[in-house]
Amino acid sequence: MMDVMWSIAGFLVAIGVLVAFHEFGHYWVARRCGVKVLRFSIGFGKPLLTRRAADGVEWVVSAIPLGGYVKMLDSREAEVAEHERHLAFDQQPVRKRALIVAAGPVFNFILAVFFYWLIFVVGVEGMRPVIAAPAADSIAARAQLQAGDEILRLGGKDIATWEVLHTELIDQALNGESVIADVRTAAGATRQIELALQNARIDPAHLFDDLGLRPYDPPIAPVLESVLPGEAAERAGLQAGDRLLSVDGEPIASWQAWASWVRERAGAVVQLEFERQGQRLQREVIIGEVDSVGRFGASVAVSAEMWQDLRAEHRRGPVESVQAAMARTWQMSALTLKMMGRMVTGDVSVKNVSGPIQIAQVAGFSAQVGLVSFLGFLAIVSISLGVLNLLPVPMLDGGHLLFYAVEAVKGSPVSDQTMEMGARVGLLMLAGLMSLAFYNDIARLLS
């Protein structure tokens, strides 16, 4: 229940902030261009809160929190008094109309820069990009990477955390070329390796499987912290404090190795040797099963200090953070656009498209993790809104900009028939996109 509440709260805050700033961009530039604004609404549908300012602008919070709009004086929508015609949006030169329309997405990018600036100033915490043993015959294994290696640079860019490495690898994979990585071994020596990214699937769902890269997981001693009632461990008579030694004569090196071994042997009957208060004991264990996956039914004590050496914090000064934030926003904007293009060509699955349900879940999770995580989420969504709205699709800001570009070239506005046809096509495209997003969200929930 708490997760649901966090998701709803995170979603409402995210949409409220991002939509408000997007629409404020339209509003602010419209006022600077001498256009009369009638209404500023967060959400669609029935107004819930309304306030009319002294300048006549109606500020509204509406019932459906999936967007917003700025309504301006426009002679195409209602009759405009002669003395106010110069204040109408449609009476402005094409340059001003384009500036007003472009301001929304531009403000989304500005907001993303601000969020990243805050993140860099506060400091980014994460895990150092130290890798576990690569899967056999993976790209990393063929590059002779080994457990404990740390990737310091990729394609000449410094890599501070796994999050940065993740983004850079996706970005580099979209180029379809090999990339040089600087690596520090567990012994402290440095060397260069080549990752053949052209041999990997670029879809994020498969990329890291093909690469064989996953975070290094320090081995956890197989000492039981607790056993769950009615599960395999309790039925076999194991207790908290027992240290697992071997199974069917094979040594148990770590808790991770034991957990992996158990998952693949649902229903198996095995001989487990363990140590209890200095004594070696044996028990017959029948491995439990949940959805065809083996289950032991016990937890292990994990010390936070185990990962202390793997933690990294990346912080910059206020001035340096401005350039870093702008570079990060540019990179994520380009990456978003590339991913959209690869979805069109089929190289990236459309299953990566997320809708309100998935966004709400991620919003809630990131909000629970902490401020920096939530700010990073807001930055990504703000960039996505900016890129999406600039696509040359009728009904979106980019579609209007396309029509204005045509008008600037031909010297006259696009015909009403063309505008109407474009609006219908754009509406169908957006409806299809929203249907796909909702389908993906529901499919994720059911799976």
PDB file of C-alpha atoms in Angstrom, residues 36-190:
ATOM      1  CA  LYS A  36      -2.771  37.981 -24.532  1.00  0.00           C
ATOM      2  CA  VAL A  37      -3.013  34.815 -22.418  1.00  0.00           C
ATOM      3  CA  LEU A  38      -6.524  33.795 -21.329  1.00  0.00           C
ATOM      4  CA  ARG A  39      -5.895  30.607 -19.347  1.00  0.00           C
ATOM      5  CA  PHE A  40      -3.005  28.617 -17.861  1.00  0.00           C
ATOM      6  CA  SER A  41      -4.156  25.086 -16.993  1.00  0.00           C
ATOM      7  CA  ILE A  42      -2.371  22.167 -15.341  1.00  0.00           C
ATOM      8  CA  GLY A  43      -4.359  19.104 -16.395  1.00  0.00           C
ATOM      9  CA  PHE A  44      -7.347  18.670 -18.655  1.00  0.00           C
ATOM     10  CA  GLY A  45     -11.075  18.322 -18.118  1.00  0.00           C
ATOM     11  CA  LYS A  46     -13.153  19.759 -15.315  1.00  0.00           C
ATOM     12  CA  PRO A  47     -11.447  22.595 -13.381  1.00  0.00           C
ATOM     13  CA  LEU A  48     -10.852  21.758  -9.725  1.00  0.00           C
ATOM     14  CA  LEU A  49      -9.162  24.990  -8.643  1.00  0.00           C
ATOM     15  CA  THR A  50      -9.531  28.340 -10.397  1.00  0.00           C
ATOM     16  CA  ARG A  51      -8.015  31.732  -9.720  1.00  0.00           C
ATOM     17  CA  ARG A  52      -8.244  34.803 -11.910  1.00  0.00           C
ATOM     18  CA  ALA A  53      -5.249  37.142 -11.657  1.00  0.00           C
ATOM     19  CA  ALA A  54      -5.410  40.925 -11.853  1.00  0.00           C
ATOM     20  CA  ASP A  55      -4.143  40.830 -15.453  1.00  0.00           C
ATOM     21  CA  GLY A  56      -7.101  38.652 -16.492  1.00  0.00           C
ATOM     22  CA  VAL A  57      -5.249  35.326 -16.788  1.00  0.00           C
ATOM     23  CA  GLU A  58      -7.241  32.393 -15.410  1.00  0.00           C
ATOM     24  CA  TRP A  59      -5.011  29.960 -13.495  1.00  0.00           C
ATOM     25  CA  VAL A  60      -6.545  26.472 -13.343  1.00  0.00           C
ATOM     26  CA  VAL A  61      -5.821  23.012 -11.922  1.00  0.00           C
ATOM     27  CA  SER A  62      -7.985  20.476 -13.786  1.00  0.00           C
ATOM     28  CA  ALA A  63      -9.117  16.934 -13.036  1.00  0.00           C
ATOM     29  CA  ILE A  64      -7.025  14.859 -15.478  1.00  0.00           C
ATOM     30  CA  PRO A  65      -3.317  15.267 -14.549  1.00  0.00           C
ATOM     31  CA  LEU A  66      -1.863  14.088 -17.865  1.00  0.00           C
ATOM     32  CA  GLY A  67      -0.775  17.372 -19.376  1.00  0.00           C
ATOM     33  CA  GLY A  68      -1.745  21.010 -19.514  1.00  0.00           C
ATOM     34  CA  TYR A  69      -2.241  23.934 -21.860  1.00  0.00           C
ATOM     35  CA  VAL A  70      -1.975  27.695 -22.280  1.00  0.00           C
ATOM     36  CA  LYS A  71      -4.971  29.268 -24.004  1.00  0.00           C
ATOM     37  CA  MET A  72      -4.200  32.474 -25.861  1.00  0.00           C
ATOM     38  CA  LEU A  73      -6.363  35.011 -27.610  1.00  0.00           C
ATOM     39  CA  ASP A  74      -6.906  33.637 -31.140  1.00  0.00           C
ATOM     40  CA  SER A  75      -9.336  34.856 -33.814  1.00  0.00           C
ATOM     41  CA  ARG A  76      -9.559  31.311 -35.239  1.00  0.00           C
ATOM     42  CA  GLU A  77     -11.226  30.107 -32.051  1.00  0.00           C
ATOM     43  CA  ALA A  78     -13.468  33.029 -31.109  1.00  0.00           C
ATOM     44  CA  GLU A  79     -14.333  36.522 -32.261  1.00  0.00           C
ATOM     45  CA  VAL A  80     -11.705  39.077 -31.245  1.00  0.00           C
ATOM     46  CA  ALA A  81     -12.474  42.726 -30.715  1.00  0.00           C
ATOM     47  CA  GLU A  82     -10.782  45.033 -33.209  1.00  0.00           C
ATOM     48  CA  HIS A  83      -8.829  46.849 -30.510  1.00  0.00           C
ATOM     49  CA  GLU A  84      -7.337  43.510 -29.329  1.00  0.00           C
ATOM     50  CA  ARG A  85      -6.486  41.955 -32.690  1.00  0.00           C
ATOM     51  CA  HIS A  86      -2.829  42.899 -32.277  1.00  0.00           C
ATOM     52  CA  LEU A  87      -2.811  40.774 -29.072  1.00  0.00           C
ATOM     53  CA  ALA A  88      -4.095  37.612 -30.800  1.00  0.00           C
ATOM     54  CA  PHE A  89      -1.683  34.692 -31.314  1.00  0.00           C
ATOM     55  CA  ASP A  90      -2.694  34.060 -34.928  1.00  0.00           C
ATOM     56  CA  GLN A  91      -2.065  37.710 -35.836  1.00  0.00           C
ATOM     57  CA  GLN A  92       1.614  37.534 -34.857  1.00  0.00           C
ATOM     58  CA  PRO A  93       4.384  37.134 -37.432  1.00  0.00           C
ATOM     59  CA  VAL A  94       5.537  33.543 -37.968  1.00  0.00           C
ATOM     60  CA  ARG A  95       8.768  34.198 -36.086  1.00  0.00           C
ATOM     61  CA  LYS A  96       6.943  35.081 -32.868  1.00  0.00           C
ATOM     62  CA  ARG A  97       4.516  32.179 -33.164  1.00  0.00           C
ATOM     63  CA  ALA A  98       7.431  29.773 -33.619  1.00  0.00           C
ATOM     64  CA  LEU A  99       9.207  31.201 -30.568  1.00  0.00           C
ATOM     65  CA  ILE A 100       6.081  30.783 -28.416  1.00  0.00           C
ATOM     66  CA  VAL A 101       5.525  27.184 -29.534  1.00  0.00           C
ATOM     67  CA  ALA A 102       9.200  26.183 -29.191  1.00  0.00           C
ATOM     68  CA  ALA A 103       9.431  27.691 -25.704  1.00  0.00           C
ATOM     69  CA  GLY A 104       7.657  24.745 -24.021  1.00  0.00           C
ATOM     70  CA  PRO A 105      10.153  22.034 -25.059  1.00  0.00           C
ATOM     71  CA  VAL A 106      13.075  24.435 -24.588  1.00  0.00           C
ATOM     72  CA  PHE A 107      11.983  25.073 -21.005  1.00  0.00           C
ATOM     73  CA  ASN A 108      11.903  21.288 -20.458  1.00  0.00           C
ATOM     74  CA  PHE A 109      15.564  21.128 -21.491  1.00  0.00           C
ATOM     75  CA  ILE A 110      16.392  24.107 -19.259  1.00  0.00           C
ATOM     76  CA  LEU A 111      14.680  22.360 -16.346  1.00  0.00           C
ATOM     77  CA  ALA A 112      16.698  19.185 -17.014  1.00  0.00           C
ATOM     78  CA  VAL A 113      19.913  21.216 -16.960  1.00  0.00           C
ATOM     79  CA  PHE A 114      18.870  22.670 -13.606  1.00  0.00           C
ATOM     80  CA  PHE A 115      18.118  19.214 -12.161  1.00  0.00           C
ATOM     81  CA  TYR A 116      21.456  17.821 -13.358  1.00  0.00           C
ATOM     82  CA  TRP A 117      23.226  20.891 -11.988  1.00  0.00           C
ATOM     83  CA  LEU A 118      21.695  20.202  -8.575  1.00  0.00           C
ATOM     84  CA  ILE A 119      22.689  16.545  -8.798  1.00  0.00           C
ATOM     85  CA  PHE A 120      26.318  17.357  -9.615  1.00  0.00           C
ATOM     86  CA  VAL A 121      26.549  19.991  -6.860  1.00  0.00           C
ATOM     87  CA  VAL A 122      24.951  17.758  -4.214  1.00  0.00           C
ATOM     88  CA  GLY A 123      27.012  14.781  -5.359  1.00  0.00           C
ATOM     89  CA  VAL A 124      26.182  11.584  -7.207  1.00  0.00           C
ATOM     90  CA  GLU A 125      26.551   8.393  -5.205  1.00  0.00           C
ATOM     91  CA  GLY A 126      26.825   5.041  -6.907  1.00  0.00           C
ATOM     92  CA  MET A 127      28.818   1.864  -7.290  1.00  0.00           C
ATOM     93  CA  ARG A 128      32.232   1.884  -8.917  1.00  0.00           C
ATOM     94  CA  PRO A 129      32.133   0.094 -12.293  1.00  0.00           C
ATOM     95  CA  VAL A 130      33.897  -3.013 -11.010  1.00  0.00           C
ATOM     96  CA  ILE A 131      32.749  -6.084 -12.948  1.00  0.00           C
ATOM     97  CA  ALA A 132      31.961  -9.652 -11.996  1.00  0.00           C
ATOM     98  CA  ALA A 133      33.348 -12.572 -13.994  1.00  0.00           C
ATOM     99  CA  PRO A 134      31.967 -12.144 -17.554  1.00  0.00           C
ATOM    100  CA  ALA A 135      29.687 -14.826 -18.939  1.00  0.00           C
ATOM    101  CA  ALA A 136      31.480 -17.388 -21.115  1.00  0.00           C
ATOM    102  CA  ASP A 137      31.814 -16.397 -24.774  1.00  0.00           C
ATOM    103  CA  SER A 138      30.424 -12.921 -24.087  1.00  0.00           C
ATOM    104  CA  ILE A 139      31.953  -9.805 -25.644  1.00  0.00           C
ATOM    105  CA  ALA A 140      33.599  -8.933 -22.314  1.00  0.00           C
ATOM    106  CA  ALA A 141      35.035 -12.434 -21.977  1.00  0.00           C
ATOM    107  CA  ARG A 142      36.478 -12.274 -25.501  1.00  0.00           C
ATOM    108  CA  ALA A 143      38.036  -8.930 -24.538  1.00  0.00           C
ATOM    109  CA  GLN A 144      39.707 -10.811 -21.642  1.00  0.00           C
ATOM    110  CA  LEU A 145      37.991  -8.839 -18.898  1.00  0.00           C
ATOM    111  CA  GLN A 146      38.067 -10.566 -15.531  1.00  0.00           C
ATOM    112  CA  ALA A 147      36.277 -10.416 -12.187  1.00  0.00           C
ATOM    113  CA  GLY A 148      37.477  -7.401 -10.193  1.00  0.00           C
ATOM    114  CA  ASP A 149      38.422  -5.308 -13.240  1.00  0.00           C
ATOM    115  CA  GLU A 150      37.246  -1.685 -13.021  1.00  0.00           C
ATOM    116  CA  ILE A 151      36.358   0.274 -16.153  1.00  0.00           C
ATOM    117  CA  LEU A 152      37.925   3.724 -15.760  1.00  0.00           C
ATOM    118  CA  ARG A 153      37.216   5.250 -19.189  1.00  0.00           C
ATOM    119  CA  LEU A 154      35.109   4.317 -22.180  1.00  0.00           C
ATOM    120  CA  GLY A 155      35.759   5.960 -25.513  1.00  0.00           C
ATOM    121  CA  GLY A 156      37.913   8.553 -23.745  1.00  0.00           C
ATOM    122  CA  LYS A 157      35.176   9.513 -21.233  1.00  0.00           C
ATOM    123  CA  ASP A 158      35.705   9.085 -17.503  1.00  0.00           C
ATOM    124  CA  ILE A 159      33.433   6.484 -15.922  1.00  0.00           C
ATOM    125  CA  ALA A 160      32.694   7.140 -12.236  1.00  0.00           C
ATOM    126  CA  THR A 161      29.762   4.810 -11.551  1.00  0.00           C
ATOM    127  CA  TRP A 162      27.800   1.914 -13.024  1.00  0.00           C
ATOM    128  CA  GLU A 163      25.014   4.328 -13.972  1.00  0.00           C
ATOM    129  CA  VAL A 164      27.403   6.372 -16.106  1.00  0.00           C
ATOM    130  CA  LEU A 165      28.829   3.189 -17.668  1.00  0.00           C
ATOM    131  CA  HIS A 166      25.334   1.944 -18.458  1.00  0.00           C
ATOM    132  CA  THR A 167      24.429   5.154 -20.310  1.00  0.00           C
ATOM    133  CA  GLU A 168      27.743   5.356 -22.174  1.00  0.00           C
ATOM    134  CA  LEU A 169      27.550   1.732 -23.345  1.00  0.00           C
ATOM    135  CA  ILE A 170      24.037   2.219 -24.734  1.00  0.00           C
ATOM    136  CA  ASP A 171      25.160   5.413 -26.453  1.00  0.00           C
ATOM    137  CA  GLN A 172      28.269   3.761 -27.929  1.00  0.00           C
ATOM    138  CA  ALA A 173      26.332   0.637 -28.972  1.00  0.00           C
ATOM    139  CA  LEU A 174      23.982   2.780 -31.048  1.00  0.00           C
ATOM    140  CA  ASN A 175      27.013   3.826 -33.112  1.00  0.00           C
ATOM    141  CA  GLY A 176      27.623   0.167 -33.993  1.00  0.00           C
ATOM    142  CA  GLU A 177      31.397   0.351 -33.606  1.00  0.00           C
ATOM    143  CA  SER A 178      34.065  -1.031 -31.294  1.00  0.00           C
ATOM    144  CA  VAL A 179      35.078   1.144 -28.361  1.00  0.00           C
ATOM    145  CA  ILE A 180      38.302   1.318 -26.364  1.00  0.00           C
ATOM    146  CA  ALA A 181      38.057   0.999 -22.580  1.00  0.00           C
ATOM    147  CA  ASP A 182      40.730   1.778 -19.997  1.00  0.00           C
ATOM    148  CA  VAL A 183      40.647  -0.876 -17.288  1.00  0.00           C
ATOM    149  CA  ARG A 184      42.261  -1.223 -13.872  1.00  0.00           C
ATOM    150  CA  THR A 185      42.775  -4.801 -12.710  1.00  0.00           C
ATOM    151  CA  ALA A 186      42.189  -6.057  -9.174  1.00  0.00           C
ATOM    152  CA  ALA A 187      45.989  -6.003  -8.746  1.00  0.00           C
ATOM    153  CA  GLY A 188      46.127  -2.278  -9.625  1.00  0.00           C
ATOM    154  CA  ALA A 189      47.622  -2.515 -13.138  1.00  0.00           C
ATOM    155  CA  THR A 190      46.010  -0.549 -15.982  1.00  0.00           C
TER     156      THR A 190
END
